[in-house]
Amino acid sequence: MSNNSGKGFLFLVGGALLGAAAGILFAPDKGYRTRRRIGKQMGEMKETVSQKFDELVNQAENFVHDLRATAAEVVEEVKEEWKNEQQKS
């Protein structure tokens, strides 16, 4: 995952929060309704952020797993090449 994807996600979440806050603050509604709406939207936003974070962690784990597997393959290839060179000498 690139660093730009993470930044884009943060900007998306930040923009959504700012938009929701502005919409609620400028809406002509009673205080208790506004507070209830804010609470509901914050709960929804928390769930969305939690899901995206879980996806990000999963992608990072997959990346590390793939990186380790590739590194192990490269190490084995280098060992084999080294053995071949030692046998030629």
mmCIF file of N, CA and C in Angstrom:
data_model
loop_
_atom_site.group_PDB
_atom_site.id
_atom_site.type_symbol
_atom_site.label_atom_id
_atom_site.label_comp_id
_atom_site.label_asym_id
_atom_site.label_seq_id
_atom_site.Cartn_x
_atom_site.Cartn_y
_atom_site.Cartn_z
ATOM 1 N N MET A 1 0.857 -1.171 0.000
ATOM 2 C CA MET A 1 0.000 0.000 0.000
ATOM 3 C C MET A 1 0.901 1.230 0.000
ATOM 4 N N SER A 2 0.590 2.200 -0.830
ATOM 5 C CA SER A 2 1.419 3.380 -0.909
ATOM 6 C C SER A 2 1.045 4.382 0.175
ATOM 7 N N ASN A 3 1.963 5.287 0.437
ATOM 8 C CA ASN A 3 1.751 6.313 1.442
ATOM 9 C C ASN A 3 0.635 7.260 1.015
ATOM 10 N N ASN A 4 0.465 7.457 -0.292
ATOM 11 C CA ASN A 4 -0.576 8.346 -0.790
ATOM 12 C C ASN A 4 -1.967 7.813 -0.489
ATOM 13 N N SER A 5 -2.129 6.498 -0.470
ATOM 14 C CA SER A 5 -3.435 5.914 -0.157
ATOM 15 C C SER A 5 -3.830 6.243 1.270
ATOM 16 N N GLY A 6 -2.878 6.149 2.178
ATOM 17 C CA GLY A 6 -3.150 6.472 3.576
ATOM 18 C C GLY A 6 -3.507 7.931 3.755
ATOM 19 N N LYS A 7 -2.794 8.806 3.066
ATOM 20 C CA LYS A 7 -3.096 10.237 3.153
ATOM 21 C C LYS A 7 -4.466 10.539 2.565
ATOM 22 N N GLY A 8 -4.774 9.893 1.454
ATOM 23 C CA GLY A 8 -6.075 10.100 0.824
ATOM 24 C C GLY A 8 -7.208 9.675 1.740
ATOM 25 N N PHE A 9 -7.009 8.561 2.433
ATOM 26 C CA PHE A 9 -8.022 8.084 3.373
ATOM 27 C C PHE A 9 -8.216 9.087 4.502
ATOM 28 N N LEU A 10 -7.114 9.622 5.030
ATOM 29 C CA LEU A 10 -7.220 10.597 6.111
ATOM 30 C C LEU A 10 -7.935 11.861 5.651
ATOM 31 N N PHE A 11 -7.646 12.319 4.437
ATOM 32 C CA PHE A 11 -8.336 13.493 3.909
ATOM 33 C C PHE A 11 -9.823 13.202 3.710
ATOM 34 N N LEU A 12 -10.142 12.015 3.264
ATOM 35 C CA LEU A 12 -11.538 11.627 3.073
ATOM 36 C C LEU A 12 -12.287 11.652 4.406
ATOM 37 N N VAL A 13 -11.711 11.047 5.419
ATOM 38 C CA VAL A 13 -12.352 11.010 6.735
ATOM 39 C C VAL A 13 -12.467 12.420 7.304
ATOM 40 N N GLY A 14 -11.394 13.196 7.202
ATOM 41 C CA GLY A 14 -11.426 14.571 7.707
ATOM 42 C C GLY A 14 -12.470 15.417 6.999
ATOM 43 N N GLY A 15 -12.554 15.282 5.693
ATOM 44 C CA GLY A 15 -13.553 16.032 4.928
ATOM 45 C C GLY A 15 -14.970 15.625 5.294
ATOM 46 N N ALA A 16 -15.167 14.327 5.493
ATOM 47 C CA ALA A 16 -16.499 13.850 5.885
ATOM 48 C C ALA A 16 -16.887 14.399 7.247
ATOM 49 N N LEU A 17 -15.945 14.413 8.173
ATOM 50 C CA LEU A 17 -16.226 14.958 9.507
ATOM 51 C C LEU A 17 -16.548 16.449 9.450
ATOM 52 N N LEU A 18 -15.754 17.190 8.690
ATOM 53 C CA LEU A 18 -16.004 18.626 8.576
ATOM 54 C C LEU A 18 -17.350 18.902 7.908
ATOM 55 N N GLY A 19 -17.653 18.153 6.863
ATOM 56 C CA GLY A 19 -18.929 18.341 6.176
ATOM 57 C C GLY A 19 -20.113 18.012 7.071
ATOM 58 N N ALA A 20 -19.998 16.925 7.819
ATOM 59 C CA ALA A 20 -21.083 16.541 8.725
ATOM 60 C C ALA A 20 -21.261 17.590 9.822
ATOM 61 N N ALA A 21 -20.151 18.054 10.379
ATOM 62 C CA ALA A 21 -20.227 19.058 11.443
ATOM 63 C C ALA A 21 -20.848 20.358 10.928
ATOM 64 N N ALA A 22 -20.420 20.801 9.753
ATOM 65 C CA ALA A 22 -20.958 22.042 9.195
ATOM 66 C C ALA A 22 -22.454 21.894 8.898
ATOM 67 N N GLY A 23 -22.834 20.763 8.346
ATOM 68 C CA GLY A 23 -24.239 20.545 8.039
ATOM 69 C C GLY A 23 -25.114 20.545 9.277
ATOM 70 N N ILE A 24 -24.621 19.945 10.330
ATOM 71 C CA ILE A 24 -25.386 19.891 11.576
ATOM 72 C C ILE A 24 -25.458 21.258 12.247
ATOM 73 N N LEU A 25 -24.339 21.947 12.275
ATOM 74 C CA LEU A 25 -24.309 23.239 12.954
ATOM 75 C C LEU A 25 -25.182 24.287 12.272
ATOM 76 N N PHE A 26 -25.311 24.204 10.963
ATOM 77 C CA PHE A 26 -26.103 25.192 10.247
ATOM 78 C C PHE A 26 -27.554 24.758 10.038
ATOM 79 N N ALA A 27 -27.890 23.573 10.482
ATOM 80 C CA ALA A 27 -29.258 23.081 10.314
ATOM 81 C C ALA A 27 -30.165 23.725 11.370
ATOM 82 N N PRO A 28 -31.329 24.187 10.954
ATOM 83 C CA PRO A 28 -32.246 24.796 11.928
ATOM 84 C C PRO A 28 -33.034 23.711 12.665
ATOM 85 N N ASP A 29 -32.495 23.250 13.764
ATOM 86 C CA ASP A 29 -33.135 22.184 14.523
ATOM 87 C C ASP A 29 -32.899 22.433 16.007
ATOM 88 N N LYS A 30 -33.658 21.758 16.848
ATOM 89 C CA LYS A 30 -33.525 21.919 18.288
ATOM 90 C C LYS A 30 -32.241 21.255 18.771
ATOM 91 N N GLY A 31 -31.746 21.721 19.895
ATOM 92 C CA GLY A 31 -30.481 21.243 20.432
ATOM 93 C C GLY A 31 -30.437 19.751 20.690
ATOM 94 N N TYR A 32 -31.483 19.203 21.296
ATOM 95 C CA TYR A 32 -31.453 17.775 21.613
ATOM 96 C C TYR A 32 -31.461 16.931 20.344
ATOM 97 N N ARG A 33 -32.166 17.407 19.319
ATOM 98 C CA ARG A 33 -32.167 16.681 18.046
ATOM 99 C C ARG A 33 -30.792 16.762 17.384
ATOM 100 N N THR A 34 -30.192 17.929 17.460
ATOM 101 C CA THR A 34 -28.860 18.099 16.885
ATOM 102 C C THR A 34 -27.860 17.195 17.595
ATOM 103 N N ARG A 35 -27.925 17.148 18.936
ATOM 104 C CA ARG A 35 -27.008 16.295 19.692
ATOM 105 C C ARG A 35 -27.229 14.826 19.346
ATOM 106 N N ARG A 36 -28.478 14.426 19.210
ATOM 107 C CA ARG A 36 -28.787 13.047 18.854
ATOM 108 C C ARG A 36 -28.237 12.731 17.454
ATOM 109 N N ARG A 37 -28.422 13.654 16.532
ATOM 110 C CA ARG A 37 -27.924 13.461 15.169
ATOM 111 C C ARG A 37 -26.401 13.384 15.153
ATOM 112 N N ILE A 38 -25.755 14.248 15.926
ATOM 113 C CA ILE A 38 -24.289 14.223 16.005
ATOM 114 C C ILE A 38 -23.830 12.873 16.555
ATOM 115 N N GLY A 39 -24.479 12.421 17.616
ATOM 116 C CA GLY A 39 -24.114 11.128 18.197
ATOM 117 C C GLY A 39 -24.279 9.990 17.207
ATOM 118 N N LYS A 40 -25.359 10.007 16.461
ATOM 119 C CA LYS A 40 -25.614 8.958 15.473
ATOM 120 C C LYS A 40 -24.558 8.983 14.367
ATOM 121 N N GLN A 41 -24.277 10.180 13.870
ATOM 122 C CA GLN A 41 -23.298 10.297 12.797
ATOM 123 C C GLN A 41 -21.893 9.941 13.274
ATOM 124 N N MET A 42 -21.572 10.288 14.506
ATOM 125 C CA MET A 42 -20.260 9.932 15.044
ATOM 126 C C MET A 42 -20.144 8.414 15.198
ATOM 127 N N GLY A 43 -21.232 7.774 15.601
ATOM 128 C CA GLY A 43 -21.227 6.310 15.692
ATOM 129 C C GLY A 43 -21.011 5.666 14.335
ATOM 130 N N GLU A 44 -21.681 6.196 13.322
ATOM 131 C CA GLU A 44 -21.522 5.675 11.966
ATOM 132 C C GLU A 44 -20.098 5.912 11.469
ATOM 133 N N MET A 45 -19.573 7.105 11.748
ATOM 134 C CA MET A 45 -18.218 7.432 11.324
ATOM 135 C C MET A 45 -17.211 6.533 12.042
ATOM 136 N N LYS A 46 -17.443 6.276 13.323
ATOM 137 C CA LYS A 46 -16.549 5.399 14.083
ATOM 138 C C LYS A 46 -16.529 4.008 13.464
ATOM 139 N N GLU A 47 -17.692 3.503 13.083
ATOM 140 C CA GLU A 47 -17.774 2.178 12.471
ATOM 141 C C GLU A 47 -17.032 2.155 11.134
ATOM 142 N N THR A 48 -17.218 3.197 10.334
ATOM 143 C CA THR A 48 -16.547 3.269 9.038
ATOM 144 C C THR A 48 -15.036 3.319 9.208
ATOM 145 N N VAL A 49 -14.566 4.163 10.121
ATOM 146 C CA VAL A 49 -13.125 4.286 10.363
ATOM 147 C C VAL A 49 -12.570 2.961 10.883
ATOM 148 N N SER A 50 -13.316 2.311 11.760
ATOM 149 C CA SER A 50 -12.880 1.022 12.299
ATOM 150 C C SER A 50 -12.746 -0.024 11.189
ATOM 151 N N GLN A 51 -13.711 -0.059 10.290
ATOM 152 C CA GLN A 51 -13.645 -1.007 9.177
ATOM 153 C C GLN A 51 -12.464 -0.708 8.266
ATOM 154 N N LYS A 52 -12.264 0.563 7.955
ATOM 155 C CA LYS A 52 -11.151 0.939 7.075
ATOM 156 C C LYS A 52 -9.812 0.633 7.744
ATOM 157 N N PHE A 53 -9.732 0.860 9.052
ATOM 158 C CA PHE A 53 -8.499 0.555 9.775
ATOM 159 C C PHE A 53 -8.222 -0.942 9.733
ATOM 160 N N ASP A 54 -9.253 -1.756 9.931
ATOM 161 C CA ASP A 54 -9.086 -3.204 9.861
ATOM 162 C C ASP A 54 -8.607 -3.637 8.478
ATOM 163 N N GLU A 55 -9.164 -3.019 7.444
ATOM 164 C CA GLU A 55 -8.729 -3.326 6.073
ATOM 165 C C GLU A 55 -7.264 -2.947 5.883
ATOM 166 N N LEU A 56 -6.886 -1.793 6.400
ATOM 167 C CA LEU A 56 -5.513 -1.317 6.284
ATOM 168 C C LEU A 56 -4.553 -2.256 7.004
ATOM 169 N N VAL A 57 -4.921 -2.694 8.199
ATOM 170 C CA VAL A 57 -4.087 -3.630 8.953
ATOM 171 C C VAL A 57 -3.962 -4.945 8.189
ATOM 172 N N ASN A 58 -5.059 -5.423 7.634
ATOM 173 C CA ASN A 58 -5.035 -6.662 6.871
ATOM 174 C C ASN A 58 -4.118 -6.543 5.651
ATOM 175 N N GLN A 59 -4.198 -5.423 4.957
ATOM 176 C CA GLN A 59 -3.332 -5.209 3.795
ATOM 177 C C GLN A 59 -1.871 -5.156 4.213
ATOM 178 N N ALA A 60 -1.594 -4.508 5.340
ATOM 179 C CA ALA A 60 -0.216 -4.421 5.831
ATOM 180 C C ALA A 60 0.303 -5.806 6.209
ATOM 181 N N GLU A 61 -0.531 -6.605 6.870
ATOM 182 C CA GLU A 61 -0.119 -7.962 7.225
ATOM 183 C C GLU A 61 0.168 -8.799 5.992
ATOM 184 N N ASN A 62 -0.683 -8.686 4.981
ATOM 185 C CA ASN A 62 -0.460 -9.416 3.729
ATOM 186 C C ASN A 62 0.825 -8.970 3.056
ATOM 187 N N PHE A 63 1.083 -7.672 3.064
ATOM 188 C CA PHE A 63 2.291 -7.136 2.456
ATOM 189 C C PHE A 63 3.526 -7.686 3.162
ATOM 190 N N VAL A 64 3.514 -7.677 4.495
ATOM 191 C CA VAL A 64 4.657 -8.179 5.262
ATOM 192 C C VAL A 64 4.850 -9.673 5.004
ATOM 193 N N HIS A 65 3.753 -10.413 4.967
ATOM 194 C CA HIS A 65 3.842 -11.854 4.690
ATOM 195 C C HIS A 65 4.476 -12.097 3.326
ATOM 196 N N ASP A 66 4.003 -11.383 2.309
ATOM 197 C CA ASP A 66 4.552 -11.532 0.959
ATOM 198 C C ASP A 66 6.017 -11.116 0.906
ATOM 199 N N LEU A 67 6.355 -10.049 1.611
ATOM 200 C CA LEU A 67 7.734 -9.565 1.640
ATOM 201 C C LEU A 67 8.652 -10.602 2.275
ATOM 202 N N ARG A 68 8.215 -11.205 3.372
ATOM 203 C CA ARG A 68 9.026 -12.240 4.023
ATOM 204 C C ARG A 68 9.213 -13.442 3.111
ATOM 205 N N ALA A 69 8.149 -13.851 2.437
ATOM 206 C CA ALA A 69 8.240 -14.998 1.531
ATOM 207 C C ALA A 69 9.218 -14.707 0.396
ATOM 208 N N THR A 70 9.136 -13.513 -0.165
ATOM 209 C CA THR A 70 10.038 -13.129 -1.249
ATOM 210 C C THR A 70 11.475 -13.067 -0.754
ATOM 211 N N ALA A 71 11.677 -12.511 0.434
ATOM 212 C CA ALA A 71 13.024 -12.423 1.003
ATOM 213 C C ALA A 71 13.593 -13.812 1.235
ATOM 214 N N ALA A 72 12.779 -14.736 1.730
ATOM 215 C CA ALA A 72 13.252 -16.100 1.960
ATOM 216 C C ALA A 72 13.662 -16.765 0.640
ATOM 217 N N GLU A 73 12.890 -16.528 -0.414
ATOM 218 C CA GLU A 73 13.230 -17.080 -1.721
ATOM 219 C C GLU A 73 14.549 -16.512 -2.228
ATOM 220 N N VAL A 74 14.733 -15.220 -2.065
ATOM 221 C CA VAL A 74 15.969 -14.575 -2.525
ATOM 222 C C VAL A 74 17.159 -15.110 -1.741
ATOM 223 N N VAL A 75 17.005 -15.276 -0.436
ATOM 224 C CA VAL A 75 18.094 -15.809 0.385
ATOM 225 C C VAL A 75 18.466 -17.210 -0.089
ATOM 226 N N GLU A 76 17.474 -18.036 -0.363
ATOM 227 C CA GLU A 76 17.753 -19.395 -0.838
ATOM 228 C C GLU A 76 18.461 -19.371 -2.191
ATOM 229 N N GLU A 77 18.046 -18.496 -3.080
ATOM 230 C CA GLU A 77 18.693 -18.384 -4.386
ATOM 231 C C GLU A 77 20.140 -17.936 -4.246
ATOM 232 N N VAL A 78 20.381 -16.985 -3.361
ATOM 233 C CA VAL A 78 21.745 -16.499 -3.144
ATOM 234 C C VAL A 78 22.606 -17.614 -2.551
ATOM 235 N N LYS A 79 22.061 -18.367 -1.609
ATOM 236 C CA LYS A 79 22.810 -19.492 -1.031
ATOM 237 C C LYS A 79 23.168 -20.511 -2.110
ATOM 238 N N GLU A 80 22.212 -20.811 -2.953
ATOM 239 C CA GLU A 80 22.444 -21.783 -4.020
ATOM 240 C C GLU A 80 23.511 -21.285 -4.981
ATOM 241 N N GLU A 81 23.442 -20.034 -5.359
ATOM 242 C CA GLU A 81 24.463 -19.448 -6.242
ATOM 243 C C GLU A 81 25.835 -19.488 -5.576
ATOM 244 N N TRP A 82 25.880 -19.195 -4.300
ATOM 245 C CA TRP A 82 27.153 -19.192 -3.581
ATOM 246 C C TRP A 82 27.743 -20.603 -3.549
ATOM 247 N N LYS A 83 26.887 -21.599 -3.304
ATOM 248 C CA LYS A 83 27.352 -22.990 -3.301
ATOM 249 C C LYS A 83 27.891 -23.369 -4.675
ATOM 250 N N ASN A 84 27.162 -22.963 -5.719
ATOM 251 C CA ASN A 84 27.621 -23.260 -7.082
ATOM 252 C C ASN A 84 28.967 -22.619 -7.368
ATOM 253 N N GLU A 85 29.165 -21.403 -6.930
ATOM 254 C CA GLU A 85 30.436 -20.712 -7.142
ATOM 255 C C GLU A 85 31.553 -21.381 -6.354
ATOM 256 N N GLN A 86 31.253 -21.842 -5.141
ATOM 257 C CA GLN A 86 32.263 -22.515 -4.322
ATOM 258 C C GLN A 86 32.669 -23.843 -4.971
ATOM 259 N N GLN A 87 31.726 -24.541 -5.573
ATOM 260 C CA GLN A 87 32.026 -25.816 -6.213
ATOM 261 C C GLN A 87 32.865 -25.627 -7.469
ATOM 262 N N LYS A 88 32.682 -24.527 -8.168
ATOM 263 C CA LYS A 88 33.469 -24.242 -9.367
ATOM 264 C C LYS A 88 34.906 -23.915 -9.029
ATOM 265 N N SER A 89 35.132 -23.350 -7.884
ATOM 266 C CA SER A 89 36.486 -22.913 -7.500
ATOM 267 C C SER A 89 37.376 -24.044 -7.088
#
